[in-house]
GROMACS .gro file of C-alpha atoms in nm:
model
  406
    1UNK     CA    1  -0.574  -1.468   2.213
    2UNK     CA    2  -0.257  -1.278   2.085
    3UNK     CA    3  -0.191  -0.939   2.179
    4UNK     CA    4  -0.295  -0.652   2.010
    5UNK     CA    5   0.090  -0.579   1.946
    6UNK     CA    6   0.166  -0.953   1.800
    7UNK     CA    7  -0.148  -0.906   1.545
    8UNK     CA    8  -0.071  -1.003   1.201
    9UNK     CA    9  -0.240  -0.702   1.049
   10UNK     CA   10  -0.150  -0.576   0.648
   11UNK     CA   11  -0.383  -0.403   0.395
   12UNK     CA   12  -0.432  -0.416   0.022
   13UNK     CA   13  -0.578  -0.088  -0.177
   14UNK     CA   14  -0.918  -0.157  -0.376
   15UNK     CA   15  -0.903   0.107  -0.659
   16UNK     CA   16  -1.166   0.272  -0.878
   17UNK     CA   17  -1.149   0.313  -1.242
   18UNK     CA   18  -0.900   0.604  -1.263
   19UNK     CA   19  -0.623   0.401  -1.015
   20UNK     CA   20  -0.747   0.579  -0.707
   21UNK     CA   21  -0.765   0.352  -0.377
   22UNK     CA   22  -1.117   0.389  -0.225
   23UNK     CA   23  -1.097   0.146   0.017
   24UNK     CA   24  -0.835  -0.137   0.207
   25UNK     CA   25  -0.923  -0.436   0.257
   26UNK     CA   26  -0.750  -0.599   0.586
   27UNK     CA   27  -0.550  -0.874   0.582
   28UNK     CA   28  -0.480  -1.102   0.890
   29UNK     CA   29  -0.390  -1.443   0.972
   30UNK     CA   30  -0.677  -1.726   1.109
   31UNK     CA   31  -0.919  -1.586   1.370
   32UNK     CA   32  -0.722  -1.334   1.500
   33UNK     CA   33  -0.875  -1.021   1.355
   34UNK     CA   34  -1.240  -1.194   1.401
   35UNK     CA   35  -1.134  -1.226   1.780
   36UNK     CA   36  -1.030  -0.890   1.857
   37UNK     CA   37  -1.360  -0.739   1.745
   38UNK     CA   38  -1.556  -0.941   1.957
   39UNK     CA   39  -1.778  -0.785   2.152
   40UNK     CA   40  -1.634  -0.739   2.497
   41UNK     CA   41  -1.438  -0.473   2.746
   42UNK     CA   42  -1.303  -0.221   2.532
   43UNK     CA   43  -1.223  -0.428   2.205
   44UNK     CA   44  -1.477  -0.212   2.014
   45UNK     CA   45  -1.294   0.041   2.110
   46UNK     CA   46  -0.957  -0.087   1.964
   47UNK     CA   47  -1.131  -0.262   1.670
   48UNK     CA   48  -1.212   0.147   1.577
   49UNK     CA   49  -0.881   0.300   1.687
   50UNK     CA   50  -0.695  -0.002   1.469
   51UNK     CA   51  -0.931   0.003   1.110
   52UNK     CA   52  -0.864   0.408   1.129
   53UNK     CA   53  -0.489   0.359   1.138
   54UNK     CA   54  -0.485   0.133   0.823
   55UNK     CA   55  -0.746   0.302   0.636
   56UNK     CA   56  -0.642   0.699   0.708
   57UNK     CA   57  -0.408   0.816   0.406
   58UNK     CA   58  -0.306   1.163   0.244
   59UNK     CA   59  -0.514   1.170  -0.073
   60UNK     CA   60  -0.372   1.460  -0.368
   61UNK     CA   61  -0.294   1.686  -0.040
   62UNK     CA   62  -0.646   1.561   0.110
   63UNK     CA   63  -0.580   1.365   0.447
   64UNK     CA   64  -0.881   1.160   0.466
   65UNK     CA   65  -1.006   0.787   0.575
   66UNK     CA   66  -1.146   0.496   0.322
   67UNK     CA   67  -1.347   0.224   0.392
   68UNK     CA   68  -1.207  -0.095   0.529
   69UNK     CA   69  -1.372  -0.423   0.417
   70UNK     CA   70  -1.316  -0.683   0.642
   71UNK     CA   71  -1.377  -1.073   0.595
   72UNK     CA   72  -1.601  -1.250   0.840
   73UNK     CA   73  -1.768  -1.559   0.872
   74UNK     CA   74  -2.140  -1.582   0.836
   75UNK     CA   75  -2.070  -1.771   1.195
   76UNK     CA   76  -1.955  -1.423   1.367
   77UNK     CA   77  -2.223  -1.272   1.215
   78UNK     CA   78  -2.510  -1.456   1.297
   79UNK     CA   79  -2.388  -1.468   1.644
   80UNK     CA   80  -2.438  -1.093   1.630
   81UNK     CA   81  -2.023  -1.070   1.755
   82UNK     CA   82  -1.977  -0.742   1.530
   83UNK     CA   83  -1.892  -0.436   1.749
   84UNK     CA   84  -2.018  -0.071   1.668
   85UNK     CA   85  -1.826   0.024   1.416
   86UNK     CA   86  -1.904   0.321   1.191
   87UNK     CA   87  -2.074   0.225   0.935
   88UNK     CA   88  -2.015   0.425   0.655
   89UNK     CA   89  -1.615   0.328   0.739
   90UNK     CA   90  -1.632  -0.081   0.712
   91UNK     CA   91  -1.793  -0.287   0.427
   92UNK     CA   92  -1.822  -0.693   0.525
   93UNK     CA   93  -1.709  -0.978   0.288
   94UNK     CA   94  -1.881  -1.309   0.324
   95UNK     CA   95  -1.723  -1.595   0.158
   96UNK     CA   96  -1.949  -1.794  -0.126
   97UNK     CA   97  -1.765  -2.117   0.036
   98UNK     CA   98  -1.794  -1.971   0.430
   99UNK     CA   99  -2.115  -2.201   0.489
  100UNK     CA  100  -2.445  -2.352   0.297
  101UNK     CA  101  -2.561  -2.094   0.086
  102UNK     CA  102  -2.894  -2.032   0.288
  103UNK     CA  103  -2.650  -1.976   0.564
  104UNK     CA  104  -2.472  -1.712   0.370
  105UNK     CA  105  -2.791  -1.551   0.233
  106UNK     CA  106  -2.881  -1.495   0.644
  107UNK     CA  107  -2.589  -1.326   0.712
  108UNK     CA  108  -2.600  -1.125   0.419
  109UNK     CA  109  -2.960  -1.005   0.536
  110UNK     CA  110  -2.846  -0.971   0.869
  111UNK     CA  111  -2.579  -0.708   0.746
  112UNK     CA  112  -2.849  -0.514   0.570
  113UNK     CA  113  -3.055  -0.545   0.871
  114UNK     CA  114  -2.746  -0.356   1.080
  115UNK     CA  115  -2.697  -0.139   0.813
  116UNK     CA  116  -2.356  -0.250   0.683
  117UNK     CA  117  -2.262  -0.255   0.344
  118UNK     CA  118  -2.161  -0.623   0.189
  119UNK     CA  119  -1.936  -0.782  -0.031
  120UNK     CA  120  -1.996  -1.129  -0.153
  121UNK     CA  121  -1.676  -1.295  -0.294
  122UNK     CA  122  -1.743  -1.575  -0.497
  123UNK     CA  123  -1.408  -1.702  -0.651
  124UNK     CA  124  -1.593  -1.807  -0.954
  125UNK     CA  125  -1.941  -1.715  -1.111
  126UNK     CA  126  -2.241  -1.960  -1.136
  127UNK     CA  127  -2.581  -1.873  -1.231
  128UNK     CA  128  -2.719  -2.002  -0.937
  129UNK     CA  129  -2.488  -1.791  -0.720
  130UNK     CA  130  -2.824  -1.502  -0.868
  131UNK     CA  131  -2.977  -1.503  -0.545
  132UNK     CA  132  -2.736  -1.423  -0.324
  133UNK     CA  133  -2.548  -1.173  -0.544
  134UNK     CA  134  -2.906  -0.973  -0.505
  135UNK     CA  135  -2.856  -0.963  -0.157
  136UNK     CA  136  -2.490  -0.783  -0.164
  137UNK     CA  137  -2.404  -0.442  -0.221
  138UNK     CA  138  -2.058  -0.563  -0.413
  139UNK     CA  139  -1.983  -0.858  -0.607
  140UNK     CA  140  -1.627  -0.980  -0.572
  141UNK     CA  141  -1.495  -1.230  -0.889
  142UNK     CA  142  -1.171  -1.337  -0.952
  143UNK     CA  143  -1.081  -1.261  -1.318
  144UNK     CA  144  -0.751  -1.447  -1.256
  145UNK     CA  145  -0.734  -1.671  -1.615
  146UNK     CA  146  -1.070  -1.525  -1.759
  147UNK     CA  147  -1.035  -1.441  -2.110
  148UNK     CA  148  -1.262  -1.110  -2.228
  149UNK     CA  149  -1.536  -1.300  -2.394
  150UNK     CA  150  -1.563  -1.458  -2.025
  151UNK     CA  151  -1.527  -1.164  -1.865
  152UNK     CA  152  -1.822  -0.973  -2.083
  153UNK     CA  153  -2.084  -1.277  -1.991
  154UNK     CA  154  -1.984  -1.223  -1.672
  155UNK     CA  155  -2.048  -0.869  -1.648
  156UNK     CA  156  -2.315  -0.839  -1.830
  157UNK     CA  157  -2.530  -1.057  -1.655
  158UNK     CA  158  -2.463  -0.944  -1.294
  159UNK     CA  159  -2.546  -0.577  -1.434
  160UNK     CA  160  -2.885  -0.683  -1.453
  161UNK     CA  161  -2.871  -0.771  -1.072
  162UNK     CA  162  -2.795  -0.421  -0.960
  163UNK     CA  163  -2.476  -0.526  -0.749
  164UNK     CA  164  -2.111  -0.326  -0.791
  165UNK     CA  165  -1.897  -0.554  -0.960
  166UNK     CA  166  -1.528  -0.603  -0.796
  167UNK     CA  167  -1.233  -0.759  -0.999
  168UNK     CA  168  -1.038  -0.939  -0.799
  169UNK     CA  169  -0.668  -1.100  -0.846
  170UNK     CA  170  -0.606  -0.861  -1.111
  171UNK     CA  171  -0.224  -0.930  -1.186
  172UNK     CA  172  -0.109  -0.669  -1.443
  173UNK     CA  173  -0.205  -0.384  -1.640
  174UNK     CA  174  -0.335  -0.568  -1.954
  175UNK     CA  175  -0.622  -0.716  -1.776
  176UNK     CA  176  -0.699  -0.446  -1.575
  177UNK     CA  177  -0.763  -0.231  -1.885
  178UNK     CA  178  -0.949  -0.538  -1.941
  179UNK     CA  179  -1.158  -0.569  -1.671
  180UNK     CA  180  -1.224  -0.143  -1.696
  181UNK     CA  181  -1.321  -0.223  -2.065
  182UNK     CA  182  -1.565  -0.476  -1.946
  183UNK     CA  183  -1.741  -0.251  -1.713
  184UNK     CA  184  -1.577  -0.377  -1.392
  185UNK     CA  185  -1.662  -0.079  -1.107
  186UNK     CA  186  -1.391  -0.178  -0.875
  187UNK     CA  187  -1.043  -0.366  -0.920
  188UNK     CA  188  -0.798  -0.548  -0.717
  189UNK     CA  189  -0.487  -0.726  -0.724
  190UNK     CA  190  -0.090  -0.740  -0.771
  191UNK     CA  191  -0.121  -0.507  -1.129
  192UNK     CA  192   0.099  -0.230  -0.982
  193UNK     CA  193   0.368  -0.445  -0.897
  194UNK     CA  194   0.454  -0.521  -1.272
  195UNK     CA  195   0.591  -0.250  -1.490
  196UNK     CA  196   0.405  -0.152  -1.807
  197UNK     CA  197   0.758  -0.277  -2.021
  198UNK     CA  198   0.865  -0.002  -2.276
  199UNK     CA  199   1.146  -0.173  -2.568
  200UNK     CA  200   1.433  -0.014  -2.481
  201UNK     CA  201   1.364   0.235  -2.210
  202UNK     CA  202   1.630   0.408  -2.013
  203UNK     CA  203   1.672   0.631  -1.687
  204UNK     CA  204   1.636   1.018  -1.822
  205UNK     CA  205   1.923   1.235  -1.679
  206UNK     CA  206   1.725   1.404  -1.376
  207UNK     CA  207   1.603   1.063  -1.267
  208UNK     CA  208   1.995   0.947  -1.281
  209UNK     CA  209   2.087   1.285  -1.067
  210UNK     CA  210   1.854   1.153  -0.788
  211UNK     CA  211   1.954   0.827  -0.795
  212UNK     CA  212   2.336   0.928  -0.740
  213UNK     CA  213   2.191   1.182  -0.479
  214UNK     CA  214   2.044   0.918  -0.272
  215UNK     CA  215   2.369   0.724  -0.274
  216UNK     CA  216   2.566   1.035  -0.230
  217UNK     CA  217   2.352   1.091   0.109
  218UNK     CA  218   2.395   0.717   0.283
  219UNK     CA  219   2.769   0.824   0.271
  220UNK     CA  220   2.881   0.950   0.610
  221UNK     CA  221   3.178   1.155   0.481
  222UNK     CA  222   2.914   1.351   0.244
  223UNK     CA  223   2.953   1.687   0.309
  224UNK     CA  224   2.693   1.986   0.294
  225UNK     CA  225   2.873   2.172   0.029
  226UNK     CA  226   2.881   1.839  -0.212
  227UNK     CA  227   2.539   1.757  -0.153
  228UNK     CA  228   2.411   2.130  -0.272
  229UNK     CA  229   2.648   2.144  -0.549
  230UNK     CA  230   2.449   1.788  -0.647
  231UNK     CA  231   2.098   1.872  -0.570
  232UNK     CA  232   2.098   2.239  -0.745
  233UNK     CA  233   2.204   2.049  -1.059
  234UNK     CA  234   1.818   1.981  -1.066
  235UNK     CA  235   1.614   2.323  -1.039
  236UNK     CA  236   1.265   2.159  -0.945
  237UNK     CA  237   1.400   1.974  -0.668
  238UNK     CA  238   1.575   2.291  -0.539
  239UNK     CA  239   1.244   2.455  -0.517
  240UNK     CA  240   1.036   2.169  -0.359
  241UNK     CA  241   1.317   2.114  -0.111
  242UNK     CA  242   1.387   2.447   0.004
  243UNK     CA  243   1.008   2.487   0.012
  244UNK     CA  244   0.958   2.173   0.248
  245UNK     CA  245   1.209   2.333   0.501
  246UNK     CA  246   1.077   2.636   0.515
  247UNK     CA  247   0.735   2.484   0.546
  248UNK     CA  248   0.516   2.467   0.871
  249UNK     CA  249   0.649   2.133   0.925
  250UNK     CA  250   0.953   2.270   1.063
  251UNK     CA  251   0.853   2.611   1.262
  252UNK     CA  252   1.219   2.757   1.172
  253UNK     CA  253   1.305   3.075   1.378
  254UNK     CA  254   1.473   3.225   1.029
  255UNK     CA  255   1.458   3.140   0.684
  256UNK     CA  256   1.646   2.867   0.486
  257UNK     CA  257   1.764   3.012   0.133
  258UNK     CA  258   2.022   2.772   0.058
  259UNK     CA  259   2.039   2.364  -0.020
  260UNK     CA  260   2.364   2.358   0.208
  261UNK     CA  261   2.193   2.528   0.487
  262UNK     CA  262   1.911   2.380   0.494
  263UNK     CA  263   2.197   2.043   0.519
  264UNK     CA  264   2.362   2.198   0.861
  265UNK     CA  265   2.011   2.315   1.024
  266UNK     CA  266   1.849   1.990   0.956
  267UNK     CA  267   2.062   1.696   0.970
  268UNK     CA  268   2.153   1.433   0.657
  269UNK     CA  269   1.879   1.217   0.771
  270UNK     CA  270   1.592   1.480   0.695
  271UNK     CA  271   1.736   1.597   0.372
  272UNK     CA  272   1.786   1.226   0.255
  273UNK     CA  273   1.409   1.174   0.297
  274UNK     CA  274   1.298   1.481   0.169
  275UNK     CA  275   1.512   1.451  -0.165
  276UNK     CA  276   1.400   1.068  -0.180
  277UNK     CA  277   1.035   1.167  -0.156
  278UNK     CA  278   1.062   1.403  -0.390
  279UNK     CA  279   1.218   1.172  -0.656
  280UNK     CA  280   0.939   0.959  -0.584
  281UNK     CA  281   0.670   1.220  -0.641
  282UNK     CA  282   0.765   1.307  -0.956
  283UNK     CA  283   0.623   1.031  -1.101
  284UNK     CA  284   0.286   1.206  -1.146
  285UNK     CA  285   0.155   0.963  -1.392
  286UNK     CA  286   0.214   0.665  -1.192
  287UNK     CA  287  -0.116   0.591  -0.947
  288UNK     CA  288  -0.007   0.749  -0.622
  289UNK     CA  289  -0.061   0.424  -0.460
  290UNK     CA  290   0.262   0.298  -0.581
  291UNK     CA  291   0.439   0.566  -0.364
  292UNK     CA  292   0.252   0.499  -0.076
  293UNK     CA  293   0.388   0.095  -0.059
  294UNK     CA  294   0.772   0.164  -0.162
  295UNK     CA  295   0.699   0.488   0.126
  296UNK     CA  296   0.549   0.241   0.342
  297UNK     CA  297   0.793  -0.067   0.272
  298UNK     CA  298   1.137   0.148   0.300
  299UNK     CA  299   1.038   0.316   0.663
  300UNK     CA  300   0.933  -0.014   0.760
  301UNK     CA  301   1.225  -0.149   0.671
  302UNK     CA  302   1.423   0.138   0.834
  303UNK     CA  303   1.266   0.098   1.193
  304UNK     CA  304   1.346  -0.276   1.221
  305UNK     CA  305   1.677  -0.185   1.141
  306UNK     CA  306   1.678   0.076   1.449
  307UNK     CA  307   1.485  -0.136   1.667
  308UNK     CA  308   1.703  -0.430   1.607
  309UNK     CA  309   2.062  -0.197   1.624
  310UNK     CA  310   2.129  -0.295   1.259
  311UNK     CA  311   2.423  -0.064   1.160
  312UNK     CA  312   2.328   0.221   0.881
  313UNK     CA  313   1.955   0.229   0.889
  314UNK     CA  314   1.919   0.451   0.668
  315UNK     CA  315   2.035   0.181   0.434
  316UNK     CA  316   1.744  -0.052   0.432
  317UNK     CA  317   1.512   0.281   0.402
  318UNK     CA  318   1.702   0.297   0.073
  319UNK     CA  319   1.676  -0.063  -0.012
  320UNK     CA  320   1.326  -0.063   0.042
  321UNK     CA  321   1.231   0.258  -0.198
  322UNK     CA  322   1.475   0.093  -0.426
  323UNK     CA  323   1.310  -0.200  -0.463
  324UNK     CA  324   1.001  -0.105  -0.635
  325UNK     CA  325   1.122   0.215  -0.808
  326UNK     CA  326   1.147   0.039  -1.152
  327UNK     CA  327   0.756   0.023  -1.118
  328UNK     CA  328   0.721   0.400  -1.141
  329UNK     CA  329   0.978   0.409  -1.426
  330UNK     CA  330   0.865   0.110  -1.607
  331UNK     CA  331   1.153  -0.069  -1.648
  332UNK     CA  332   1.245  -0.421  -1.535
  333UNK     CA  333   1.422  -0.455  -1.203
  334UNK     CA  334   1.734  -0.651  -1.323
  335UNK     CA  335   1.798  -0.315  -1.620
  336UNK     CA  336   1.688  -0.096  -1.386
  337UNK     CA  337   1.995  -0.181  -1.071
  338UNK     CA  338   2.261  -0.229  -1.363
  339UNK     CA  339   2.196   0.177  -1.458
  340UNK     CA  340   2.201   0.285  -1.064
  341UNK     CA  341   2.489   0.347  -0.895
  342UNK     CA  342   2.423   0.163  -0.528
  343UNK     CA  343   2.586   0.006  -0.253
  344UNK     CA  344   2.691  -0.412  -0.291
  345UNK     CA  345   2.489  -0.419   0.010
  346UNK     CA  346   2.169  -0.257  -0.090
  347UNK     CA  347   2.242  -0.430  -0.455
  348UNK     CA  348   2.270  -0.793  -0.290
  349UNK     CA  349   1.980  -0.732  -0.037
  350UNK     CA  350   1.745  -0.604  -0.388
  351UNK     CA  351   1.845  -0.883  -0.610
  352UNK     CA  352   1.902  -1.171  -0.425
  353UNK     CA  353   1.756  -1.049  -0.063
  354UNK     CA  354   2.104  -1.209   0.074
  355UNK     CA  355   2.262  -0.991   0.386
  356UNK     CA  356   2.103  -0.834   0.673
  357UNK     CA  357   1.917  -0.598   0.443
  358UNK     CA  358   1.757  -0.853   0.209
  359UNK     CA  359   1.624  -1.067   0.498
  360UNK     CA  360   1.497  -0.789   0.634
  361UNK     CA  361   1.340  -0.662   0.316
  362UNK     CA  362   1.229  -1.031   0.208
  363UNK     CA  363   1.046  -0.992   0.538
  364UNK     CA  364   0.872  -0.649   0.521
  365UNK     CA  365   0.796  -0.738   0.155
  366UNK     CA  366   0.619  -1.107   0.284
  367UNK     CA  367   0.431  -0.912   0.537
  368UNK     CA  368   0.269  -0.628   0.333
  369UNK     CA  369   0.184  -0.829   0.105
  370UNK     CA  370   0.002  -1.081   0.415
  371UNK     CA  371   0.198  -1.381   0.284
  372UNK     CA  372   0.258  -1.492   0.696
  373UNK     CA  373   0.344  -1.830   0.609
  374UNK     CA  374   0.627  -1.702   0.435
  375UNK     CA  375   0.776  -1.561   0.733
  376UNK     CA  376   1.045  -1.723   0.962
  377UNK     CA  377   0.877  -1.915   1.299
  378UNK     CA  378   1.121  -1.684   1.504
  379UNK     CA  379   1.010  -1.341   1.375
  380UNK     CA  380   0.873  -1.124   1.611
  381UNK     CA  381   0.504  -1.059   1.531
  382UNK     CA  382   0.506  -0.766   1.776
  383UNK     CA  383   0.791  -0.563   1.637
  384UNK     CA  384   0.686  -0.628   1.258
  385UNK     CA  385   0.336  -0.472   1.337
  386UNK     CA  386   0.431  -0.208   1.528
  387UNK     CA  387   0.655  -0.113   1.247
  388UNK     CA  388   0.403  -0.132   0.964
  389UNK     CA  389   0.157   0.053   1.134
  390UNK     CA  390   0.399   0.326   1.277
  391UNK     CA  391   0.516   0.322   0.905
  392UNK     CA  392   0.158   0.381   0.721
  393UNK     CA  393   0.132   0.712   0.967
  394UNK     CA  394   0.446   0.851   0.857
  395UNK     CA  395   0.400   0.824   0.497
  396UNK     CA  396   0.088   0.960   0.550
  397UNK     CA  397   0.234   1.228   0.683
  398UNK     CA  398   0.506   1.300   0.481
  399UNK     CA  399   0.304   1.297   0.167
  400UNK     CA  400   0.054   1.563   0.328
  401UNK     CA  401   0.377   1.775   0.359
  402UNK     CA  402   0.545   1.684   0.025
  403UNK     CA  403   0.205   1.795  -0.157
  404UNK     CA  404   0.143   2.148   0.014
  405UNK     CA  405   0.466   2.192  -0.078
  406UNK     CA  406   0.450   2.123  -0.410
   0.00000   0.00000   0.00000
């Protein structure tokens, strides 16, 4: 059994209609999750303490948990190996393929029994799939190649069963309008990392301004007196920044009133991540999802960097932000890097993941996304988790700060 520190652990949002995640569903690799939640010493325990670390996020300013749907076989559940886990916090997925389909339709009722909610995935619909579709709380389709007339039949039909309908493998914005058209409840899938492509779209001014004030800050001779005379160039992100110091989050003995101050009192390192999230936030059209991964992915990136004495850390935070801002600016990535002024370094490790920094973003990117057998036999497990998961509590975090300050 590995270690609860060498657990391959990721998540991936489930979203309602209006782009809001309302629940994760957990990744992992072979039987590992399935045997840590066994039933014995204090792995119900840690089963609990790990599902509310992955599912706990800051909400519009609201710090609150979402449901966690975990796949199981029918085997672990008939053998009655589930611990006591709230059950209003974790929603079971049975696989259509898992076992014979009267086995599957026992383990369904045995959930119901226990009082947890189910999800059936079937890959594909059949007709004869009726039965046990009755039996689940959420039916989970891929839509992956499914034109709409497909999609309707589809939909139509099962809304006679009384089950939630989940699209799965979703993979961009088209077919998600698609799928919400169609009368889909829930959707999942890879939508948000496309950009909706607008002919001809360029950077406006105050997203240029911080862009260059990002580079400006990985520069080590940047100076407090440059960095106001850059940031006060943008009024709004005077404001928010001046109000984030000032905030509860730092307990100052006197108050900050200006950008270069607020430089000397709290470091280049805080004022680089306070100006970064607050380029990111201003993207209030974008779902705030998107935030949350490029939040997640750059700290992650950042604290294997540290952990692994990397020189300029703060670099690969960059890198990692970088590398999925042209989502919430919808542009594509390759127009996007020619109009930002960055380092070779951070340029190379984006485009081509070549250098330190784009192996160790190629990495981080492979393991949020749960794509283990894409990552090198030498990696170590232990560090990469402990990284994600310290990395999904700081953006949680920060974005609870960023939006009462806002």
């Amino acid at each position: 059994m590995s270690t609860q520190g060498q657990l391959l652990l990721a998540r991936q949002p489930i979203f309602d209609r209006n782009q809001r995640v309302i629940a994760y569903e957990l990744l992992y690799r072979s039987d590992e999750l399935e045997t840590l939640i066994r039933k014995d010493g204090d792995t119900g325990h840690s089963s609990a303490m790990i599902i509310e670390a992955y599912t706990s996020i800051s909400d519009e300013g609201e710090v609150k948990r979402v449901p966690a749907l975990l796949s199981l076989s029918s085997r672990v559940i008939l053998e009655e190996q589930i611990p006591s886990l709230p059950k209003k916090q974790v929603l079971i997925e049975v696989g259509i393929a898992d076992a014979p389909r009267e086995t599957v339709a026992r383990a369904l009722k045995a959930l119901s029994h226990s009082g947890y909610r189910s999800a059936l995935n079937l890959d594909t619909y059949k007709t004869e799939y009726d039965p046990l579709i009755r039996l689940a709380d959420i039916a989970k389709i891929s839509v992956r190649g499914l034109d709409k007339d497909q999609i309707r039949q589809i939909t139509d039909h099962i809304k006679t069963l009384k089950t939630t309908l989940m699209a799965a493998e979703i993979d961009d914005y088209n077919q998600l309008e698609l799928c919400i058209e169609c009368d889909f409840k829930l959707f999942q899938g890879n939508f948000l990392s496309k950009p909706r492509l607008v002919k001809g779209q360029k950077i406006k001014a105050n997203h240029v301004a911080l862009m260059q004030l990002i580079q400006e800050l990985q520069k080590p001779t940047a100076s407090p007196e440059k960095l106001e005379m850059m940031i006060i160039r943008d009024p709004a992100l005077t404001y928010k920044l001046l109000r984030v110091v000032n905030s509860a989050a730092y307990s100052l003995v006197r108050k900050v009133e200006s950008v270069a101050q607020a430089v000397v009192l709290l470091g280049l390192e805080q004022i680089k991540k306070w100006s970064t999230l607050i380029a990111l936030d201003s993207h209030k059209e974008k779902p705030e999802e998107l935030t949350r991964i490029l939040l997640v992915r750059g700290r992650m990136c950042e604290l294997i960097a540290m952990e692994m004495k990397l020189p300029n850390p703060s670099s690969y935070l960059i890198a990692g932000l970088m590398s999925g801002i042209h989502l919430l600016l919808d542009m594509e990535q390759a127009t996007l890097l020619q109009q930002v002024p960055l380092g070779d370094e951070i340029m190379l490790g984006i485009q081509s993941h070549e250098g330190d920094i784009g192996k160790v973003l190629k990495q981080v990117m492979a393991y949020e996304s749960g794509d283990w057998d894409n990552l090198p036999p030498d990696f170590d497990a232990g560090l990469y988790e402990i990284a994600y998961r310290e990395s999904l509590k700081w953006t949680k975090e920060s974005m609870q700060v960023m939006y009462e300050n806002t």
